[in-house]
Tab-separated table of C-alpha atoms in Angstrom:
chain	number	residue	atom	x	y	z
A	1	MET	CA	-33.855	-19.696	-1.647
A	2	ALA	CA	-30.835	-17.639	-2.388
A	3	THR	CA	-27.540	-18.257	-0.721
A	4	HIS	CA	-26.738	-15.775	2.217
A	5	PHE	CA	-23.360	-14.552	2.520
A	6	THR	CA	-21.543	-11.705	4.363
A	7	LEU	CA	-19.286	-9.198	3.136
A	8	PRO	CA	-16.109	-8.010	5.386
A	9	LEU	CA	-15.122	-4.290	4.345
A	10	SER	CA	-12.330	-3.585	6.767
A	11	PRO	CA	-9.420	-6.204	5.685
A	12	SER	CA	-5.803	-5.413	6.898
A	13	LYS	CA	-4.638	-5.324	3.379
A	14	PRO	CA	-1.438	-6.880	2.483
A	15	PHE	CA	1.491	-4.328	1.195
A	16	LYS	CA	2.201	-4.608	-2.601
A	17	ASN	CA	5.528	-6.676	-2.944
A	18	SER	CA	5.561	-8.149	0.428
A	19	THR	CA	4.286	-10.876	2.421
A	20	PHE	CA	2.696	-8.560	5.347
A	21	PHE	CA	-0.805	-10.095	6.113
A	22	THR	CA	-2.091	-10.342	9.618
A	23	LYS	CA	-5.256	-10.464	11.545
A	24	ASN	CA	-5.740	-7.336	13.486
A	25	PRO	CA	-4.988	-7.279	17.472
A	26	SER	CA	-7.516	-4.822	19.598
A	27	LEU	CA	-6.180	-1.664	20.678
A	28	HIS	CA	-7.298	0.327	23.640
A	29	PHE	CA	-7.419	4.256	23.383
A	30	LYS	CA	-6.843	6.191	26.581
A	31	LYS	CA	-6.025	9.798	26.104
A	32	PRO	CA	-7.328	12.699	23.496
A	33	LEU	CA	-4.882	13.042	20.405
A	34	SER	CA	-1.505	14.648	20.889
A	35	ILE	CA	0.902	14.932	18.487
A	36	THR	CA	4.480	16.098	18.442
A	37	SER	CA	7.157	16.940	15.558
A	38	PHE	CA	9.987	14.557	14.961
A	39	GLN	CA	12.043	17.054	13.016
A	40	SER	CA	15.443	17.517	14.280
A	41	PRO	CA	16.266	21.135	15.544
A	42	GLN	CA	17.910	23.025	12.771
A	43	PRO	CA	21.442	23.603	13.946
A	44	THR	CA	22.045	20.084	14.940
A	45	ALA	CA	20.709	18.647	11.472
A	46	ALA	CA	22.797	21.353	9.732
A	47	ALA	CA	25.955	20.255	11.493
A	48	ALA	CA	25.013	16.369	10.710
A	49	VAL	CA	24.449	17.240	7.326
A	50	GLN	CA	27.593	19.018	6.632
A	51	THR	CA	29.637	15.878	8.196
A	52	PHE	CA	27.875	13.653	5.953
A	53	TRP	CA	28.720	15.631	2.825
A	54	GLN	CA	32.447	15.816	4.136
A	55	TRP	CA	32.386	11.911	4.450
A	56	LEU	CA	30.803	11.400	0.844
A	57	SER	CA	33.595	13.859	-0.406
A	58	ASP	CA	36.339	11.889	1.254
A	59	GLN	CA	34.887	8.893	-0.463
A	60	ASP	CA	35.211	10.585	-3.742
A	61	VAL	CA	31.343	10.498	-4.199
A	62	VAL	CA	30.749	13.879	-4.437
A	63	SER	CA	32.710	17.125	-5.096
A	64	ALA	CA	31.922	21.100	-5.641
A	65	LYS	CA	30.812	20.281	-8.938
A	66	THR	CA	28.118	17.605	-7.858
A	67	PRO	CA	24.716	19.205	-9.075
A	68	ALA	CA	22.730	18.660	-5.948
A	69	LYS	CA	23.558	18.639	-2.131
A	70	PRO	CA	21.642	17.824	0.832
A	71	GLY	CA	19.671	20.744	2.492
A	72	LEU	CA	17.125	21.664	4.914
A	73	VAL	CA	13.737	21.705	3.079
A	74	PRO	CA	10.102	21.564	4.351
A	75	GLN	CA	9.860	18.039	4.727
A	76	GLY	CA	13.108	17.966	6.819
A	77	LEU	CA	16.135	17.029	4.598
A	78	GLY	CA	16.296	16.882	0.828
A	79	LEU	CA	18.396	17.511	-2.197
A	80	VAL	CA	18.919	20.800	-3.600
A	81	ALA	CA	20.163	21.788	-6.867
A	82	GLN	CA	23.395	23.819	-6.587
A	83	ARG	CA	22.853	25.206	-10.166
A	84	ASP	CA	20.399	24.898	-12.987
A	85	ILE	CA	19.676	21.418	-13.938
A	86	SER	CA	18.108	20.294	-17.100
A	87	ARG	CA	15.437	17.408	-17.562
A	88	ASN	CA	16.829	14.101	-17.375
A	89	GLU	CA	20.159	15.324	-16.135
A	90	VAL	CA	22.158	12.969	-13.752
A	91	VAL	CA	22.209	14.623	-10.528
A	92	LEU	CA	23.922	11.754	-8.268
A	93	GLU	CA	26.289	8.721	-8.941
A	94	ILE	CA	26.684	6.574	-5.986
A	95	PRO	CA	29.046	3.748	-6.160
A	96	LYS	CA	28.132	0.282	-5.003
A	97	LYS	CA	30.753	0.549	-2.335
A	98	LEU	CA	28.195	3.113	-0.361
A	99	TRP	CA	25.141	0.970	-0.699
A	100	ILE	CA	23.413	-1.292	2.193
A	101	ASN	CA	22.236	-4.302	0.947
A	102	PRO	CA	22.128	-7.968	1.983
A	103	ASP	CA	25.561	-8.625	0.568
A	104	VAL	CA	26.986	-5.740	2.978
A	105	VAL	CA	25.331	-7.798	5.770
A	106	ALA	CA	26.922	-11.101	4.731
A	107	ALA	CA	30.133	-9.330	4.655
A	108	SER	CA	29.897	-7.951	8.179
A	109	GLU	CA	30.523	-9.256	11.539
A	110	ILE	CA	26.933	-10.494	12.001
A	111	GLY	CA	26.877	-12.102	8.383
A	112	ASN	CA	27.059	-15.529	9.763
A	113	VAL	CA	24.308	-15.161	12.359
A	114	CYS	CA	21.944	-13.526	9.668
A	115	SER	CA	22.213	-15.743	6.817
A	116	GLY	CA	18.983	-17.401	7.291
A	117	LEU	CA	16.952	-14.309	7.907
A	118	LYS	CA	14.497	-12.514	5.509
A	119	PRO	CA	16.852	-10.103	3.667
A	120	TRP	CA	14.981	-7.097	5.239
A	121	VAL	CA	15.429	-8.210	8.825
A	122	SER	CA	19.061	-8.924	8.153
A	123	VAL	CA	19.487	-5.394	6.787
A	124	ALA	CA	17.171	-4.100	9.786
A	125	LEU	CA	19.856	-5.747	12.242
A	126	PHE	CA	22.788	-4.260	10.389
A	127	LEU	CA	21.345	-0.814	10.856
A	128	ILE	CA	20.712	-1.230	14.352
A	129	ARG	CA	24.110	-2.592	15.124
A	130	GLU	CA	25.747	0.227	13.154
A	131	LYS	CA	23.674	2.748	14.848
A	132	PHE	CA	24.895	1.395	18.219
A	133	LYS	CA	28.595	1.667	17.355
A	134	GLU	CA	29.961	5.050	18.090
A	135	ASP	CA	32.963	4.243	15.611
A	136	SER	CA	30.936	2.650	12.915
A	137	THR	CA	32.239	3.726	9.534
A	138	TRP	CA	28.491	4.494	8.415
A	139	ARG	CA	28.238	6.992	11.453
A	140	PRO	CA	27.907	10.143	9.197
A	141	TYR	CA	25.019	8.439	7.255
A	142	LEU	CA	23.107	7.220	10.209
A	143	ASP	CA	23.125	10.815	11.548
A	144	VAL	CA	21.103	12.165	9.081
A	145	LEU	CA	18.594	9.494	9.281
A	146	PRO	CA	15.224	10.641	11.007
A	147	GLU	CA	14.396	8.897	14.469
A	148	SER	CA	10.823	8.526	13.239
A	149	THR	CA	8.685	9.456	10.619
A	150	ASN	CA	4.802	10.509	10.265
A	151	SER	CA	4.237	6.870	9.030
A	152	THR	CA	1.260	5.378	11.255
A	153	ILE	CA	3.605	2.556	12.359
A	154	PHE	CA	5.255	5.114	14.655
A	155	TRP	CA	2.077	6.710	15.817
A	156	SER	CA	0.897	6.530	19.596
A	157	GLU	CA	-2.517	5.048	20.639
A	158	GLU	CA	-3.892	8.498	20.976
A	159	GLU	CA	-2.808	9.231	17.382
A	160	LEU	CA	-4.122	6.157	16.021
A	161	ALA	CA	-7.741	6.767	17.797
A	162	GLU	CA	-7.942	9.336	15.068
A	163	LEU	CA	-8.311	6.641	12.499
A	164	GLN	CA	-11.077	4.768	14.265
A	165	GLY	CA	-13.009	2.894	11.546
A	166	THR	CA	-10.544	3.119	8.825
A	167	GLN	CA	-8.970	0.361	6.970
A	168	LEU	CA	-5.555	2.306	7.433
A	169	LEU	CA	-5.870	1.715	11.097
A	170	SER	CA	-6.683	-2.101	10.299
A	171	THR	CA	-3.338	-2.380	8.007
A	172	THR	CA	-1.352	-0.261	10.562
A	173	LEU	CA	-2.138	-2.694	13.581
A	174	GLY	CA	-1.724	-5.719	11.262
A	175	VAL	CA	2.052	-4.335	10.378
A	176	LYS	CA	2.837	-3.463	13.761
A	177	SER	CA	1.655	-7.081	14.783
A	178	TYR	CA	3.777	-8.518	12.149
A	179	LEU	CA	6.795	-6.524	13.501
A	180	GLN	CA	6.164	-7.769	17.064
A	181	ARG	CA	6.223	-11.432	15.993
A	182	GLU	CA	9.115	-10.987	13.748
A	183	PHE	CA	10.860	-9.121	16.624
A	184	LEU	CA	10.106	-11.884	19.177
A	185	LYS	CA	11.660	-14.473	16.460
A	186	VAL	CA	14.722	-12.654	16.102
A	187	GLU	CA	15.300	-11.917	19.766
A	188	GLU	CA	15.029	-15.690	20.431
A	189	GLU	CA	17.354	-17.046	17.553
A	190	ILE	CA	19.836	-14.075	17.033
A	191	LEU	CA	19.658	-11.504	19.862
A	192	VAL	CA	19.796	-13.674	23.106
A	193	PRO	CA	22.202	-16.224	21.692
A	194	HIS	CA	24.481	-13.637	20.392
A	195	LYS	CA	24.574	-10.795	22.684
A	196	GLN	CA	28.210	-10.447	22.075
A	197	LEU	CA	27.716	-8.787	18.547
A	198	PHE	CA	25.525	-5.981	19.723
A	199	THR	CA	26.820	-3.202	22.200
A	200	SER	CA	23.389	-2.319	23.397
A	201	PRO	CA	20.170	-4.391	24.012
A	202	VAL	CA	17.837	-4.235	21.057
A	203	THR	CA	14.244	-3.477	21.442
A	204	LEU	CA	11.005	-3.740	19.451
A	205	ASP	CA	11.307	0.307	19.225
A	206	ASP	CA	15.096	-0.220	17.655
A	207	PHE	CA	13.486	-2.767	15.373
A	208	SER	CA	10.209	-0.736	14.155
A	209	TRP	CA	12.740	2.238	13.700
A	210	ALA	CA	14.836	0.005	10.959
A	211	PHE	CA	11.843	-1.380	9.384
A	212	GLY	CA	10.443	2.432	8.974
A	213	ILE	CA	13.830	3.449	7.294
A	214	LEU	CA	13.721	0.641	5.076
A	215	ARG	CA	10.148	1.010	4.040
A	216	SER	CA	10.615	4.712	3.353
A	217	ARG	CA	14.057	4.682	1.984
A	218	SER	CA	14.826	1.799	0.036
A	219	PHE	CA	14.944	1.674	-3.839
A	220	SER	CA	12.717	-1.020	-5.703
A	221	ARG	CA	12.681	-2.134	-9.109
A	222	LEU	CA	16.452	-1.980	-9.478
A	223	ARG	CA	18.308	-4.598	-11.589
A	224	GLY	CA	19.607	-7.227	-9.410
A	225	GLU	CA	18.605	-5.441	-6.119
A	226	ASN	CA	15.417	-6.240	-4.253
A	227	LEU	CA	16.536	-4.287	-1.116
A	228	VAL	CA	18.912	-1.550	-1.225
A	229	LEU	CA	19.774	1.572	0.968
A	230	ILE	CA	21.644	4.319	-0.912
A	231	PRO	CA	22.995	7.083	1.097
A	232	LEU	CA	22.465	10.699	-0.220
A	233	ALA	CA	20.078	9.594	-3.257
A	234	ASP	CA	17.524	8.276	-0.542
A	235	LEU	CA	17.229	12.064	0.643
A	236	VAL	CA	15.343	12.798	-2.546
A	237	ASN	CA	11.693	13.814	-1.673
A	238	HIS	CA	8.439	13.114	-3.532
A	239	SER	CA	6.397	15.275	-5.688
A	240	PRO	CA	2.649	14.601	-6.435
A	241	ASP	CA	3.072	16.847	-9.330
A	242	ILE	CA	5.700	14.706	-10.958
A	243	THR	CA	4.078	11.945	-13.080
A	244	ILE	CA	7.126	10.260	-14.465
A	245	GLU	CA	8.351	7.481	-12.579
A	246	ASP	CA	10.311	5.051	-14.933
A	247	GLY	CA	13.801	5.918	-16.106
A	248	VAL	CA	14.501	8.396	-12.906
A	249	TYR	CA	17.033	6.158	-11.512
A	250	GLU	CA	18.858	3.012	-12.678
A	251	ILE	CA	21.895	1.066	-11.852
A	252	LYS	CA	24.703	1.166	-14.560
A	253	GLY	CA	28.487	0.087	-15.121
A	254	ALA	CA	30.687	2.595	-13.598
A	255	GLY	CA	32.803	2.726	-17.051
A	256	LEU	CA	33.787	1.061	-20.167
A	257	PHE	CA	36.327	-1.143	-18.625
A	258	SER	CA	35.108	-1.523	-15.225
A	259	ARG	CA	32.946	-4.080	-13.430
A	260	ASP	CA	31.701	-1.689	-10.741
A	261	LEU	CA	28.176	-0.724	-10.308
A	262	ILE	CA	26.831	2.826	-9.720
A	263	PHE	CA	23.325	3.972	-8.862
A	264	SER	CA	22.592	6.956	-10.940
A	265	LEU	CA	19.860	9.284	-10.106
A	266	ARG	CA	18.271	11.754	-12.837
A	267	SER	CA	15.919	14.861	-12.203
A	268	PRO	CA	12.532	14.381	-14.068
A	269	ILE	CA	12.272	18.177	-14.597
A	270	SER	CA	14.348	21.011	-15.234
A	271	LEU	CA	15.415	22.724	-12.008
A	272	LYS	CA	16.866	26.430	-11.197
A	273	ALA	CA	19.477	26.627	-8.526
A	274	GLY	CA	18.373	26.447	-5.058
A	275	GLU	CA	14.977	24.306	-6.202
A	276	GLN	CA	14.685	20.947	-4.736
A	277	VAL	CA	15.320	17.873	-6.725
A	278	LEU	CA	12.011	15.678	-6.509
A	279	ILE	CA	10.798	12.412	-7.957
A	280	GLN	CA	7.511	10.650	-8.198
A	281	TYR	CA	7.917	7.567	-5.430
A	282	ASN	CA	4.921	5.559	-6.869
A	283	LEU	CA	2.225	6.277	-9.117
A	284	ASN	CA	-0.019	3.146	-8.098
A	285	MET	CA	0.135	3.412	-4.255
A	286	SER	CA	-3.002	4.507	-2.361
A	287	ASN	CA	-3.156	7.191	-0.013
A	288	ALA	CA	-3.186	4.554	2.780
A	289	GLU	CA	-0.097	2.975	1.425
A	290	LEU	CA	1.557	6.126	1.230
A	291	ALA	CA	0.742	6.975	4.753
A	292	VAL	CA	2.212	3.312	6.136
A	293	ASP	CA	5.113	3.648	4.193
A	294	TYR	CA	6.127	7.535	3.872
A	295	GLY	CA	3.815	9.298	6.283
A	296	PHE	CA	2.159	11.561	4.029
A	297	ILE	CA	-1.039	11.644	1.841
A	298	GLU	CA	-2.090	13.411	-1.521
A	299	ALA	CA	-5.292	15.355	-2.545
A	300	LYS	CA	-5.650	13.514	-5.683
A	301	SER	CA	-8.912	11.630	-5.693
A	302	ASP	CA	-7.424	8.596	-7.477
A	303	ARG	CA	-5.270	7.903	-4.393
A	304	ASN	CA	-8.332	7.247	-2.422
A	305	MET	CA	-9.765	3.816	-2.277
A	306	TYR	CA	-11.367	1.396	-0.134
A	307	THR	CA	-11.092	-2.374	-0.492
A	308	LEU	CA	-14.103	-4.456	-0.750
A	309	THR	CA	-13.569	-8.307	0.181
A	310	LEU	CA	-15.555	-10.977	-0.940
A	311	GLN	CA	-15.152	-14.562	0.075
A	312	ILE	CA	-16.787	-17.950	-0.851
A	313	SER	CA	-17.837	-19.375	2.467
A	314	GLU	CA	-16.711	-23.199	3.235
A	315	SER	CA	-19.955	-23.770	4.614
A	316	ASP	CA	-21.663	-22.997	1.091
A	317	PRO	CA	-23.025	-26.302	-0.267
A	318	PHE	CA	-21.542	-25.370	-3.657
A	319	PHE	CA	-18.155	-24.227	-2.465
A	320	GLY	CA	-16.185	-26.399	-4.623
A	321	ASP	CA	-17.792	-25.581	-7.602
A	322	LYS	CA	-17.947	-21.788	-6.949
A	323	LEU	CA	-14.069	-22.070	-6.076
A	324	ASP	CA	-13.330	-23.810	-9.272
A	325	ILE	CA	-15.063	-21.198	-11.211
A	326	ALA	CA	-13.435	-18.484	-9.470
A	327	GLU	CA	-9.903	-19.911	-9.972
A	328	THR	CA	-10.430	-20.425	-13.707
A	329	ASN	CA	-11.239	-17.117	-14.001
A	330	GLY	CA	-8.099	-15.784	-12.079
A	331	LEU	CA	-9.595	-15.109	-8.628
A	332	GLY	CA	-9.796	-17.274	-5.637
A	333	GLU	CA	-11.589	-18.282	-2.185
A	334	ARG	CA	-11.354	-14.703	-1.344
A	335	ALA	CA	-10.971	-11.552	-3.394
A	336	ASP	CA	-10.096	-8.052	-2.728
A	337	PHE	CA	-11.349	-5.182	-5.065
A	338	ASP	CA	-9.922	-1.593	-4.912
A	339	ILE	CA	-12.769	0.756	-5.102
A	340	VAL	CA	-11.348	3.984	-6.501
A	341	LEU	CA	-12.937	7.484	-5.672
A	342	GLY	CA	-14.531	8.677	-9.056
A	343	ASN	CA	-13.788	5.456	-10.967
A	344	PRO	CA	-16.056	2.604	-12.290
A	345	LEU	CA	-16.135	-0.573	-10.038
A	346	PRO	CA	-13.607	-3.326	-11.177
A	347	PRO	CA	-14.771	-5.256	-14.194
A	348	THR	CA	-14.625	-8.422	-12.159
A	349	LEU	CA	-16.384	-7.211	-9.071
A	350	LEU	CA	-20.117	-7.958	-10.315
A	351	PRO	CA	-19.478	-11.485	-11.674
A	352	TYR	CA	-17.570	-12.506	-8.538
A	353	LEU	CA	-20.522	-10.868	-6.281
A	354	ARG	CA	-23.148	-12.884	-8.357
A	355	LEU	CA	-20.924	-16.260	-8.107
A	356	VAL	CA	-20.748	-15.782	-4.486
A	357	ALA	CA	-24.483	-14.987	-4.094
A	358	LEU	CA	-25.704	-17.666	-6.319
A	359	GLY	CA	-28.222	-20.153	-4.838
A	360	GLY	CA	-31.717	-21.377	-5.090
A	361	THR	CA	-32.870	-22.227	-8.703
A	362	ASP	CA	-30.008	-20.228	-10.088
A	363	VAL	CA	-27.585	-23.077	-9.247
A	364	PHE	CA	-28.035	-25.060	-12.370
A	365	LEU	CA	-25.425	-22.562	-13.988
A	366	LEU	CA	-22.804	-24.410	-11.643
A	367	GLU	CA	-23.374	-27.564	-13.598
A	368	SER	CA	-20.569	-28.736	-15.650
A	369	ILE	CA	-22.207	-28.190	-18.702
A	370	PHE	CA	-22.031	-24.405	-18.293
A	371	ARG	CA	-18.434	-24.419	-16.744
A	372	ASN	CA	-16.857	-22.903	-19.841
A	373	THR	CA	-19.625	-20.091	-20.256
A	374	ILE	CA	-20.961	-19.381	-16.937
A	375	TRP	CA	-18.430	-16.488	-16.591
A	376	GLY	CA	-19.924	-14.902	-19.421
A	377	HIS	CA	-23.310	-15.212	-17.903
A	378	LEU	CA	-22.245	-13.998	-14.441
A	379	GLU	CA	-21.099	-10.686	-16.351
A	380	LEU	CA	-24.770	-9.967	-16.721
A	381	PRO	CA	-27.818	-10.300	-14.309
A	382	VAL	CA	-28.502	-13.814	-13.468
A	383	SER	CA	-31.912	-13.416	-11.773
A	384	ARG	CA	-33.992	-10.660	-9.924
A	385	ALA	CA	-33.173	-12.568	-6.507
A	386	ASN	CA	-29.587	-12.836	-7.211
A	387	GLU	CA	-29.177	-9.127	-8.133
A	388	GLU	CA	-31.407	-8.217	-5.213
A	389	LEU	CA	-29.375	-9.949	-2.819
A	390	ILE	CA	-25.983	-8.506	-3.856
A	391	CYS	CA	-27.562	-4.769	-3.821
A	392	ARG	CA	-28.812	-5.275	-0.449
A	393	VAL	CA	-25.594	-7.077	1.061
A	394	VAL	CA	-23.070	-4.590	-0.227
A	395	ARG	CA	-25.530	-1.246	0.797
A	396	ASP	CA	-25.723	-3.206	4.280
A	397	ALA	CA	-22.030	-3.563	4.482
A	398	CYS	CA	-21.428	0.091	3.447
A	399	LYS	CA	-23.760	1.174	6.290
A	400	SER	CA	-22.019	-0.649	8.966
A	401	ALA	CA	-18.593	0.260	7.884
A	402	LEU	CA	-19.746	4.020	7.739
A	403	SER	CA	-21.144	3.561	11.326
A	404	GLY	CA	-17.522	2.686	12.507
A	405	TYR	CA	-16.072	6.171	12.022
A	406	HIS	CA	-16.478	8.628	14.867
A	407	THR	CA	-16.784	11.810	12.694
A	408	THR	CA	-18.998	12.528	9.405
A	409	ILE	CA	-17.479	13.879	6.070
A	410	GLU	CA	-18.939	17.289	6.836
A	411	GLU	CA	-16.859	17.660	10.171
A	412	ASP	CA	-13.835	16.412	8.380
A	413	GLU	CA	-14.046	18.619	5.691
A	414	LYS	CA	-14.642	21.493	8.141
A	415	LEU	CA	-11.297	20.315	9.796
A	416	LYS	CA	-9.528	20.195	6.438
A	417	ARG	CA	-9.805	23.869	6.214
A	418	LYS	CA	-7.766	24.421	9.616
A	419	GLU	CA	-4.015	24.332	10.013
A	420	LEU	CA	-3.406	20.725	11.105
A	421	ASN	CA	-0.222	18.987	12.175
A	422	PRO	CA	0.962	16.376	9.804
A	423	ARG	CA	-0.302	13.281	11.458
A	424	LEU	CA	-3.848	14.906	12.200
A	425	GLU	CA	-4.044	15.994	8.512
A	426	ILE	CA	-3.257	12.352	7.491
A	427	ALA	CA	-5.947	10.855	9.753
A	428	VAL	CA	-8.831	13.491	8.520
A	429	GLY	CA	-7.685	13.053	4.890
A	430	ILE	CA	-7.999	9.327	5.066
A	431	ARG	CA	-11.334	8.685	6.812
A	432	ALA	CA	-12.933	11.532	5.042
A	433	GLU	CA	-11.992	10.067	1.563
A	434	GLU	CA	-12.817	6.361	2.791
A	435	LYS	CA	-16.266	7.538	3.756
A	436	LYS	CA	-16.652	9.137	0.331
A	437	VAL	CA	-15.622	5.889	-1.587
A	438	LEU	CA	-17.971	3.873	0.702
A	439	GLN	CA	-21.060	6.554	0.024
A	440	GLN	CA	-20.134	5.978	-3.831
A	441	ILE	CA	-20.348	2.223	-3.615
A	442	ASP	CA	-23.627	2.480	-1.729
A	443	GLU	CA	-24.871	4.890	-4.285
A	444	ILE	CA	-23.924	2.664	-7.243
A	445	PHE	CA	-25.940	-0.236	-5.544
A	446	LYS	CA	-28.612	1.735	-4.616
A	447	GLN	CA	-29.086	2.832	-8.304
A	448	ARG	CA	-28.876	-0.810	-9.213
A	449	GLN	CA	-31.528	-1.612	-6.575
A	450	SER	CA	-34.001	0.874	-8.374
A	451	GLU	CA	-33.324	-0.751	-11.570
A	452	LEU	CA	-34.241	-4.295	-10.665
A	453	ASP	CA	-37.393	-4.350	-12.626
A	454	GLU	CA	-35.965	-2.922	-15.774
A	455	LEU	CA	-33.044	-5.333	-16.133
A	456	GLU	CA	-32.593	-8.302	-18.282
A	457	TYR	CA	-31.921	-11.416	-16.628
A	458	TYR	CA	-30.654	-15.099	-17.642
A	459	GLN	CA	-33.923	-16.355	-18.597
A	460	GLU	CA	-35.026	-13.626	-20.550
A	461	ARG	CA	-31.728	-13.526	-22.523
A	462	ARG	CA	-32.092	-17.353	-23.077
A	463	LEU	CA	-35.500	-17.149	-24.408
A	464	LYS	CA	-34.796	-14.352	-27.037
A	465	ASP	CA	-31.599	-16.749	-28.156
A	466	LEU	CA	-34.283	-19.385	-28.874
A	467	GLY	CA	-36.597	-16.844	-30.694
A	468	LEU	CA	-39.208	-17.147	-28.139
A	469	VAL	CA	-39.672	-13.605	-27.141
A	470	GLY	CA	-41.911	-11.247	-29.432
A	471	GLU	CA	-41.147	-7.671	-30.504
A	472	GLN	CA	-43.087	-6.284	-27.350
A	473	GLY	CA	-41.139	-8.687	-24.779
A	474	GLU	CA	-43.968	-11.098	-24.738
A	475	ILE	CA	-43.206	-14.900	-24.299
A	476	ILE	CA	-44.211	-16.887	-27.483
A	477	PHE	CA	-45.870	-20.314	-27.278
A	478	TRP	CA	-46.080	-22.950	-29.877
A	479	GLU	CA	-49.234	-25.406	-29.731
A	480	SER	CA	-48.456	-29.003	-31.113
A	481	LYS	CA	-50.735	-29.529	-34.597
């Protein structure tokens, strides 16, 4: 008899380059969706921008000749070209004295109490503390930071209800749960014992705000810097039309004889005066990841994916053998496979599926004699029973996941044609595209089910190798003389 297994299709995915991974708490939805705008009133924003620019000027960071300047744009604030800018031209150079990173925290009044914390937590506490201080030297920068973004971590229960059934909801709740645990730990170890260091009580909302600022504005892949906020440069917005990612920004020396460092930002495209300086944030992020980090999604199909999760059950009588084979081939007890809309299945998905489902008379492949060759066998159909099982289980899991949404693709596509506010636009886009990927997966395995009688399995391949199959596919027997 074949081994039975389950297929979880709604994991809370960890963020790339982070350690976030939690099980999902339940969430009770009470009211219909209502979304409000978080963009600051223009007069207030304009005044804050002017103060910020003057602060940068006083620091000798910018001047009238600086190619780009903060301005009000459709996204809120952005960098606007003050003159024509050539492709790859440097538009900003920000010295290290204006960076906010763990080194700045270590040198501050809360440095000693933050020394054992995760880097992002220490920087988050620094931001919160400086925000509370009216006379903070960072006040002009803090005043241009948003109070919230459209990141799903800031959505209300009513707004999250529009993500019902999606993996994005699962991920968002996992992040919120992670933040709550981190806050409670910080509250116990830092905030309560050292109240004198903070002028106002720090709340979970404050902590979440700082986390959101860091996720959406910090620069990554910088030489020697894993977490850094760079005022002014972090106003640069994203464009889906820009496909150049590398070389747009870097850290370099301030001069031939200087040991100081500067952050240099280049424009990846040519610009006319008055146009916005834009960059590509990350070519490899899915729409769900963009929604959590930045609060927007793109229309490109390759941003839409669904994660299919497989796991070797510990109750499987061949758990040890299967785990050994999986680890030998770069996988593990659990494996996540990102299925991208319009793309083929990941190459290791079918072999891993067949391994997890391996049972009955097929378990001879788990014997040590096959250990070095079994993955090659798993890349092709093993037996009709094994192939039929993986098709049935995957299709059942897809149907189950599709039943969790409260709208159909057709209803979502109709909503897309309407004028939606940003958060509802994200919700509708995410759930519509997730369903399309699920339908794609289901169709692939439905097609495979229809071809079960035509596939060639291990036994047939083995007989061919031994020369025991004729030209018409018949098995050849020899009689002893």
